[in-house]
Amino acid sequence: MAASPPKILSESANDPTLWAKGWYRFARPLRSPNFGPRPQSMVASLIVLHSISLPPGQFGGDEVQQLFTNQLPAHAHPYFATIHTLKVSAHFYVRRGGELWQFVSCDDRAWHAGASAFDGRTNCNDFSVGIELEGLEGDTFEPDQYTTLSALCAAIAQRYPIEHIAGHEHVAPGRKFDPGPGFEWSRLQRTLGWPARCFPATSR
C-alpha cells in the first residue's frame, strides 16, 4: 500500500503563473517528440531522478537536448553511434550550473524510466515525472543543481500529488545505477523538508 502523500499541495497548485498545461514557468522549453498520454485518470505521484552526460563524463554541450529531440549526430562521437536511434526523453534536465530545461509536459508521459517498478506498480513512466541531472553516474553534483532541483521538486509537488522521490537505480535495480552514490539524498531531503518516507529507504 502506498504511503500517504507528504501533504505539500497548496492553494498555489493551480497557480497559472507557475504552470501552464504541465509546463513549468521557470524552465526553458524544448519540446521532445518522444512522449505520450498518461493512462486515463492517472497523474504523477512519483519523481524519478537520473544522471546523464554526453559523451559520458563531458559537460556543457547540447548533446542531451539533441538526444531528447532525436537530433543526436551519430558521427560526432563513437558512443553516439550506439544511442542516436533511441527514442527517449525526460520531463526536465538540470545543467551543472543549475539551468533548467523542460522537454515534455508533466501532464504527459515522458520516456525516461524504461522497464521499471516502484511500490508494487510497474511502468513507472505512467505515473512519474523524470528529472535528468547533468552528471556522471556515481559522481557528485553541483550546489546549483541541488538548488534548482529542490525548487523544482517543490513546485511539482504543489501541482501534482507527489508521494515519493526515487532514483533510476531504485525503480530499475540491477539494470540502472543512476544517479548513484554521489547524489546526496539527505541534502535534498533537508532542503525540501519532506518526511523520510518520501525518499528511498537505502538513502536514509
XYZ file of C-alpha atoms in Angstrom:
204
model
C 0.000 0.000 0.000
C 1.401 3.396 -0.965
C 2.335 5.808 1.775
C 0.168 8.864 2.143
C 1.384 11.976 0.308
C 3.709 14.417 2.051
C 0.785 16.864 2.060
C 2.629 19.695 0.411
C -0.110 20.560 -2.037
C -1.171 24.147 -1.558
C -3.574 26.720 -2.866
C -0.902 27.624 -5.429
C -1.140 24.179 -7.025
C -3.026 25.590 -9.981
C -1.229 28.931 -9.976
C -1.201 29.975 -13.637
C 1.997 31.928 -13.074
C 3.891 28.675 -12.324
C 2.273 26.101 -14.594
C 0.564 26.141 -17.985
C -0.743 22.776 -19.205
C 2.051 20.931 -17.403
C 4.832 23.313 -18.482
C 6.807 24.962 -15.687
C 7.344 28.697 -15.960
C 10.966 28.681 -14.805
C 12.167 26.006 -17.233
C 13.390 26.660 -20.750
C 11.039 24.712 -23.043
C 12.295 22.473 -25.840
C 9.595 20.087 -26.974
C 10.538 16.452 -27.480
C 8.527 14.268 -29.865
C 9.136 11.327 -27.539
C 6.129 11.278 -25.231
C 2.571 10.026 -24.969
C -0.546 10.388 -22.858
C -0.662 9.026 -19.351
C -3.185 6.225 -18.789
C -6.665 7.534 -18.187
C -7.184 9.099 -14.739
C -3.504 8.624 -13.838
C -1.422 11.541 -12.576
C 2.164 11.860 -11.425
C 2.784 10.652 -7.874
C 6.496 9.803 -8.170
C 9.596 11.797 -9.109
C 12.427 9.780 -10.654
C 15.939 11.243 -10.671
C 18.521 10.326 -13.311
C 22.012 11.412 -14.299
C 23.207 11.930 -17.851
C 26.165 13.344 -19.752
C 27.006 13.037 -23.426
C 29.588 11.848 -24.150
C 29.790 10.234 -20.701
C 31.729 12.460 -18.329
C 31.693 15.509 -20.593
C 29.553 18.503 -19.665
C 28.398 21.730 -21.240
C 27.352 20.725 -24.745
C 23.940 20.425 -26.385
C 24.063 16.670 -26.891
C 21.452 15.815 -24.265
C 18.999 18.226 -25.853
C 19.817 16.666 -29.226
C 19.197 13.163 -27.885
C 15.796 14.075 -26.469
C 14.752 15.715 -29.750
C 16.067 12.905 -31.997
C 18.826 15.077 -33.448
C 21.958 13.497 -31.948
C 24.578 13.160 -34.745
C 25.763 9.564 -34.898
C 29.107 10.539 -36.445
C 30.085 13.091 -33.776
C 31.331 10.516 -31.243
C 31.685 6.705 -31.245
C 29.291 6.445 -28.307
C 26.610 8.365 -30.164
C 26.516 5.700 -32.869
C 25.159 3.287 -30.253
C 22.374 5.530 -28.945
C 21.356 8.027 -31.618
C 18.329 5.959 -32.686
C 16.875 5.772 -29.173
C 13.510 7.457 -28.699
C 13.840 8.764 -25.150
C 13.000 11.856 -23.158
C 12.692 13.253 -19.675
C 10.419 15.940 -18.391
C 13.289 18.061 -17.058
C 17.057 18.464 -17.386
C 19.192 20.331 -14.812
C 22.558 21.555 -16.095
C 25.700 21.756 -13.954
C 25.156 25.487 -13.451
C 21.542 24.986 -12.403
C 19.916 25.924 -15.719
C 16.610 24.127 -16.172
C 15.163 22.743 -19.408
C 11.799 21.037 -19.977
C 11.066 18.632 -22.842
C 7.649 17.132 -22.031
C 4.590 18.462 -20.227
C 4.197 16.914 -16.790
C 0.610 16.162 -17.761
C 2.057 13.712 -20.307
C 4.187 10.596 -20.132
C 7.892 11.046 -20.884
C 10.038 8.054 -21.860
C 12.714 8.026 -19.179
C 12.406 5.041 -16.837
C 12.026 2.091 -19.222
C 11.232 -1.269 -17.669
C 10.654 -0.287 -14.057
C 8.616 -0.801 -10.911
C 8.011 1.088 -7.680
C 5.936 0.260 -4.612
C 4.305 -2.693 -6.379
C 3.458 -0.743 -9.532
C 5.121 -1.371 -12.887
C 5.733 1.001 -15.807
C 6.883 3.983 -13.768
C 6.663 6.268 -16.783
C 2.891 6.098 -16.402
C 2.878 7.817 -13.011
C 6.181 9.666 -12.676
C 7.999 12.863 -13.553
C 11.527 12.240 -14.814
C 14.337 14.668 -13.973
C 17.802 14.313 -15.517
C 20.786 15.838 -13.745
C 23.794 16.637 -15.886
C 26.432 14.448 -14.328
C 28.222 11.134 -14.367
C 26.647 8.111 -12.728
C 28.168 7.702 -9.264
C 29.921 11.082 -9.294
C 28.978 14.212 -7.368
C 26.657 17.045 -8.384
C 26.948 20.812 -8.130
C 25.374 23.039 -5.444
C 23.474 24.968 -8.122
C 21.914 21.718 -9.290
C 20.603 20.956 -5.810
C 19.182 24.467 -5.564
C 17.322 24.132 -8.853
C 16.271 20.563 -8.138
C 14.834 21.447 -4.736
C 12.809 24.328 -6.116
C 11.600 22.165 -8.994
C 10.538 19.257 -6.771
C 8.647 21.632 -4.502
C 6.857 23.169 -7.479
C 5.982 19.758 -8.929
C 4.568 18.680 -5.578
C 2.422 21.802 -5.446
C 0.896 20.876 -8.793
C 0.774 17.050 -8.588
C 0.089 14.599 -5.709
C 3.703 13.503 -5.267
C 4.228 10.743 -2.711
C 7.841 9.668 -3.299
C 11.149 10.562 -4.900
C 13.430 7.773 -6.145
C 16.461 7.300 -8.341
C 16.514 5.366 -11.582
C 18.598 2.855 -9.645
C 15.659 2.266 -7.286
C 12.976 1.736 -9.924
C 15.183 -0.388 -12.206
C 17.642 -2.074 -9.795
C 20.365 -4.114 -11.424
C 19.668 -2.509 -14.791
C 20.278 1.153 -13.929
C 22.611 2.693 -11.361
C 21.996 6.423 -11.600
C 22.198 8.929 -10.136
C 24.398 6.752 -7.928
C 26.288 7.125 -4.651
C 27.493 10.641 -5.443
C 23.982 12.041 -5.131
C 23.242 13.488 -1.669
C 19.718 12.349 -0.858
C 19.992 13.710 2.681
C 20.794 17.148 1.296
C 17.694 17.111 -0.898
C 15.547 15.915 1.999
C 16.817 18.668 4.297
C 16.169 21.340 1.709
C 12.672 20.142 0.905
C 11.721 19.352 4.500
C 9.742 16.295 3.415
C 9.449 13.222 5.665
C 11.942 10.394 5.261
C 9.240 8.047 3.964
C 9.145 10.069 0.739
C 12.749 9.067 -0.078
C 14.401 5.737 -0.931
C 14.979 3.583 2.122
C 18.556 2.883 1.031
C 19.351 6.605 1.005
C 18.293 7.341 4.575
